[in-house]
Amino acid sequence: MTARLSFTKLSRSFAESRDERAVLEDIELVLEPGSFTALVGPSGSGKSTLLHIAAGLDTGFDGQFRLDPPQATLAYMFQQPRLLPWKNARDNVALVLEVRGVPRAQAAEQASEILRRVGLGTALDVLPQQLSGGMQQRVALARALVIEPDVLLMDEPFSALDELTAAHLRRELLDLWIETKRTVLMVTHNIGEACELADRILVLSNRPGRVIADFKVDLPRPRRRSDPGLGRLSEQVLAAVEPSLAAPVRSNAA
Ligand SMILES: Nc1ncnc2c1ncn2[C@@H]1O[C@H](COP(=O)(O)OP(=O)(O)O)[C@@H](O)[C@H]1O
Ligand SMILES: [Mg+2]
């Protein structure tokens, strides 16, 4: 199963001491089943808020959010791995299956399998504190994927990692996504990452966040950062996010 996310006339404000502050305004969006969408925008533009709403963690909005079908399963991946420090890698992953009623032995087997897929086959029994940041985030990716979610929500999942580790994890995520085509919504402030992975890039404005640009990306995969098409796209996205930083358009006419 794969799921559709729809936001209709959706706005979100938070009560401040004196007035209400709008954080998201008039969001009108449909994320198609099996699509990979990256969400970029300035800090404070409501990106995490939008993910919380998609995850059902925040219901205090105006307008409508729909998950279709409603029983679709979701997984959430954060910037930090948020592992239980007293459980080894396998048990951290197995736990999310056990709470869903999967028998212990089977949960451990499935956890081991997905950890092998993300390159952690030799670290199953290792506690988080003994794993590098990149390995911990791999465990978090495995934990998100082990339930085979219909929707994968990610909030800057690779931004705390060194670039080489992040590059490996992006590739692993992409391989797994190509296999299963779950609906992915990923917040990132890394425009290169958005261009490399996503087939749609949404740009939010400064607060209150509105969708100010919507790029369809149909470059073939796997994409290389050196591809000219990717470079052009990055410039366009950057110009939408922060016009003052985009390269001036130069003419090569004589
Ligand atoms: N629970 C909350 N209560 C009050 N203000 C909040 C809450 N959650 C987010 N905000 C405010 O909403 C704005 C957008 O937050 P957020 O969605 O985290 O932005 P982003 O992820 O784009 O940086 C911020 O100014 C933040 O302080
Ligand atoms: Mg955020």
Coordinates of C-alpha atoms and ligand atoms in Angstrom, one line a residue:
M1 CA 0.0 0.0 0.0
T2 CA 1.1 3.5 -0.6
A3 CA -0.6 6.7 0.6
R4 CA -1.6 10.1 -0.5
L5 CA -1.3 13.2 1.7
S6 CA -3.5 16.2 1.1
F7 CA -3.4 19.6 2.8
T8 CA -6.4 21.8 2.0
K9 CA -6.5 25.5 3.0
L10 CA -4.4 24.6 5.9
S11 CA -3.1 27.2 8.3
R12 CA -1.5 26.9 11.7
S13 CA -1.0 29.6 14.3
F14 CA 0.5 29.5 17.8
A15 CA -0.8 31.6 20.6
E16 CA 1.8 34.1 21.8
S17 CA 1.6 36.1 24.9
R18 CA -0.4 38.9 23.2
D19 CA -1.4 37.8 19.8
E20 CA -1.6 34.7 17.5
R21 CA 1.4 34.1 15.3
A22 CA 0.7 32.5 12.0
V23 CA 3.3 29.8 11.2
L24 CA 1.7 28.2 8.1
E25 CA -0.7 29.9 5.9
D26 CA -3.0 28.6 3.3
I27 CA -1.2 25.4 2.4
E28 CA -2.7 23.7 -0.5
L29 CA -0.9 20.5 -1.4
V30 CA -1.3 17.0 -2.6
L31 CA 1.5 14.5 -2.2
E32 CA 0.8 11.7 -4.6
P33 CA 1.3 8.0 -3.6
G34 CA 4.9 6.9 -4.1
S35 CA 6.2 10.5 -4.6
F36 CA 9.4 11.8 -3.0
T37 CA 9.0 15.4 -2.0
A38 CA 11.7 17.6 -0.5
L39 CA 10.6 20.6 1.6
V40 CA 13.0 23.5 1.9
G41 CA 12.6 27.0 3.3
P42 CA 14.1 29.4 5.8
S43 CA 14.4 28.5 9.4
G44 CA 11.1 29.1 11.2
S45 CA 9.0 28.8 8.1
G46 CA 6.9 26.0 9.5
K47 CA 8.6 22.9 7.9
S48 CA 8.7 20.9 11.1
T49 CA 5.2 22.0 11.9
L50 CA 4.0 20.7 8.6
L51 CA 5.6 17.3 9.3
H52 CA 4.0 17.2 12.7
I53 CA 0.6 17.8 11.1
A54 CA 1.3 15.1 8.5
A55 CA 2.3 12.7 11.3
G56 CA -0.9 13.4 13.3
L57 CA 1.2 14.9 16.2
D58 CA -0.4 18.4 15.8
T59 CA -4.1 18.7 15.3
G60 CA -4.5 22.4 16.2
F61 CA -4.6 23.7 12.6
D62 CA -7.3 25.3 10.5
G63 CA -8.3 23.7 7.2
Q64 CA -7.9 20.1 6.4
F65 CA -5.3 17.4 6.4
R66 CA -6.1 14.0 4.9
L67 CA -4.2 10.8 4.9
D68 CA -5.5 8.5 2.2
P69 CA -6.1 5.6 3.0
P70 CA -6.6 6.7 6.7
Q71 CA -5.1 3.5 8.0
A72 CA -1.8 4.0 6.2
T73 CA 1.2 3.6 8.4
L74 CA 3.8 6.4 9.0
A75 CA 7.3 6.5 10.1
Y76 CA 9.1 9.6 11.3
M77 CA 12.9 10.2 11.2
F78 CA 14.4 13.1 13.1
Q79 CA 17.7 15.0 12.8
Q80 CA 19.0 13.2 15.9
P81 CA 18.8 9.4 16.1
R82 CA 16.9 9.3 19.4
L83 CA 17.8 5.7 20.2
L84 CA 17.3 4.1 23.6
P85 CA 20.8 4.1 25.1
W86 CA 20.3 0.9 27.0
K87 CA 19.2 -1.2 24.0
N88 CA 21.6 -2.5 21.3
A89 CA 21.0 -1.6 17.7
R90 CA 18.9 -4.7 17.0
D91 CA 16.7 -4.2 20.0
N92 CA 16.2 -0.5 19.2
V93 CA 14.8 -1.5 15.8
A94 CA 13.0 -4.7 17.0
L95 CA 11.1 -2.6 19.7
V96 CA 8.9 -0.8 17.1
L97 CA 7.8 -4.2 15.8
E98 CA 7.2 -5.7 19.2
V99 CA 4.9 -2.8 20.2
R100 CA 3.0 -3.7 17.0
G101 CA 2.6 -7.2 18.3
V102 CA 5.3 -9.0 16.3
P103 CA 6.6 -11.9 18.3
R104 CA 10.0 -11.2 19.8
A105 CA 12.1 -13.7 17.8
Q106 CA 10.5 -12.6 14.5
A107 CA 11.0 -9.0 15.4
A108 CA 14.7 -9.6 16.1
E109 CA 15.1 -11.4 12.8
Q110 CA 13.4 -8.6 10.8
A111 CA 15.5 -6.0 12.7
S112 CA 18.7 -7.8 11.9
E113 CA 17.7 -8.1 8.2
I114 CA 17.0 -4.3 7.8
L115 CA 20.2 -3.4 9.7
R116 CA 22.2 -5.5 7.3
R117 CA 20.5 -3.6 4.5
V118 CA 21.8 -0.3 5.8
G119 CA 25.3 -1.7 6.4
L120 CA 25.1 -2.5 10.1
G121 CA 25.2 -6.3 9.9
T122 CA 28.3 -6.4 12.2
A123 CA 26.9 -4.0 14.8
L124 CA 23.7 -5.7 15.8
D125 CA 24.7 -6.2 19.4
V126 CA 26.4 -2.8 19.9
L127 CA 24.9 -0.1 22.1
P128 CA 24.3 3.3 20.6
Q129 CA 27.1 5.0 22.6
Q130 CA 29.6 2.7 20.9
L131 CA 28.3 3.7 17.5
S132 CA 29.4 6.7 15.5
G133 CA 26.8 9.4 14.8
G134 CA 26.5 8.1 11.2
M135 CA 25.9 4.6 12.4
Q136 CA 23.4 5.7 15.0
Q137 CA 21.5 7.5 12.2
R138 CA 21.6 4.3 10.1
V139 CA 19.9 2.5 13.0
A140 CA 17.3 5.3 13.0
L141 CA 16.8 4.8 9.3
A142 CA 16.4 1.1 9.8
R143 CA 13.9 1.7 12.7
A144 CA 11.9 3.9 10.4
L145 CA 11.8 1.4 7.6
V146 CA 11.4 -1.8 9.5
I147 CA 7.6 -1.4 9.8
E148 CA 7.5 -0.9 6.1
P149 CA 5.6 2.4 6.4
D150 CA 3.4 3.7 3.7
V151 CA 4.6 7.2 4.4
L152 CA 8.1 8.2 5.5
L153 CA 8.4 11.6 7.1
M154 CA 11.9 12.9 7.6
D155 CA 13.1 16.1 9.3
E156 CA 16.6 17.0 8.3
P157 CA 17.6 13.4 8.7
F158 CA 21.2 13.8 7.5
S159 CA 22.1 17.3 8.5
A160 CA 24.0 16.3 11.6
L161 CA 26.3 13.9 9.7
D162 CA 29.6 14.5 8.0
E163 CA 29.2 14.8 4.3
L164 CA 30.6 11.4 3.3
T165 CA 28.4 9.5 5.8
A166 CA 25.4 11.6 4.6
A167 CA 26.2 10.7 1.0
H168 CA 26.1 7.0 1.9
L169 CA 22.9 7.3 3.7
R170 CA 21.2 9.2 0.9
R171 CA 22.2 6.5 -1.5
E172 CA 20.8 3.8 0.8
L173 CA 17.6 5.7 1.3
L174 CA 17.2 6.2 -2.4
D175 CA 17.9 2.5 -3.2
L176 CA 15.2 1.5 -0.6
W177 CA 12.8 4.1 -1.9
I178 CA 13.2 2.9 -5.5
E179 CA 12.5 -0.6 -4.4
T180 CA 9.3 0.2 -2.4
K181 CA 8.1 3.6 -3.6
R182 CA 6.7 4.8 -0.4
T183 CA 5.5 8.3 -0.1
V184 CA 8.3 10.4 1.2
L185 CA 8.3 13.9 2.6
M186 CA 11.7 15.1 3.6
V187 CA 12.6 18.5 5.2
T188 CA 16.1 19.6 4.4
H189 CA 18.0 22.8 4.3
N190 CA 20.5 21.2 1.9
I191 CA 19.4 22.2 -1.5
G192 CA 21.9 19.8 -3.2
E193 CA 20.4 17.0 -1.2
A194 CA 16.9 18.0 -2.2
C195 CA 17.9 18.1 -5.9
E196 CA 19.7 14.8 -5.7
L197 CA 16.9 12.8 -4.1
A198 CA 13.5 14.3 -4.7
D199 CA 11.1 14.2 -7.6
R200 CA 9.4 17.3 -6.3
I201 CA 10.8 20.2 -4.4
L202 CA 8.6 22.6 -2.5
V203 CA 9.9 25.9 -1.2
L204 CA 8.2 27.6 1.8
S205 CA 8.4 31.4 2.3
N206 CA 9.5 33.2 5.4
R207 CA 7.0 32.9 8.2
P208 CA 4.2 32.5 7.8
G209 CA 5.2 29.7 5.6
R210 CA 3.4 29.5 2.2
V211 CA 4.4 27.4 -0.7
I212 CA 6.2 29.9 -3.0
A213 CA 7.8 27.4 -5.5
D214 CA 7.0 23.9 -6.6
F215 CA 9.7 22.2 -8.8
K216 CA 9.1 19.0 -10.6
V217 CA 12.4 17.1 -11.0
D218 CA 12.6 14.5 -13.7
L219 CA 16.3 14.1 -13.9
P220 CA 17.3 10.4 -14.2
R221 CA 18.6 8.6 -11.1
P222 CA 21.1 8.1 -9.6
R223 CA 22.0 11.7 -10.0
R224 CA 25.5 13.1 -9.7
R225 CA 26.1 16.4 -8.1
S226 CA 28.3 17.2 -11.1
D227 CA 25.4 16.8 -13.6
P228 CA 24.7 20.1 -15.3
G229 CA 21.0 19.7 -15.0
L230 CA 21.4 19.3 -11.2
G231 CA 23.5 22.4 -11.0
R232 CA 20.8 24.4 -12.9
L233 CA 18.1 23.1 -10.7
S234 CA 20.0 23.9 -7.5
E235 CA 20.4 27.5 -8.7
Q236 CA 16.7 27.8 -9.4
V237 CA 15.8 26.4 -6.0
L238 CA 18.3 28.7 -4.3
A239 CA 16.9 31.6 -6.2
A240 CA 13.4 30.7 -4.8
V241 CA 14.6 30.2 -1.3
E242 CA 17.0 33.2 -1.1
P243 CA 17.1 35.4 -4.2
S244 CA 19.9 37.5 -2.9
L245 CA 22.3 34.5 -2.8
A246 CA 21.5 33.2 -6.3
A247 CA 24.1 33.8 -9.1
P248 CA 23.2 36.7 -11.3
V249 CA 22.0 35.6 -14.7
R250 CA 24.9 36.3 -17.1
S251 CA 24.6 36.6 -20.8
N252 CA 27.3 35.1 -23.0
A253 CA 26.1 37.2 -25.9
A254 CA 28.8 39.4 -27.4
Ligands
LIG1 N1 4.4 24.1 19.9 C1 4.7 25.4 19.5 N2 4.3 26.4 20.3 C2 4.6 27.7 19.9 N3 5.3 28.0 18.8 C3 5.7 27.0 18.0 C4 5.5 25.6 18.3 N4 6.0 24.9 17.4 C5 6.6 25.7 16.5 N5 6.4 27.0 16.9 C6 6.9 28.2 16.2 O1 6.6 28.1 14.8 C7 7.6 28.6 14.0 C8 8.0 27.5 13.0 O2 8.6 26.4 13.6 P1 9.1 25.2 12.8 O3 7.9 24.5 12.1 O4 9.9 24.4 13.8 O5 10.0 25.8 11.7 P2 11.1 25.2 10.8 O6 11.1 23.7 11.0 O7 10.8 25.6 9.4 O8 12.4 25.8 11.2 C9 8.8 28.9 15.0 O9 8.8 30.3 15.1 C10 8.4 28.2 16.2 O10 8.9 28.9 17.3
MG2 MG 12.5 22.4 11.7

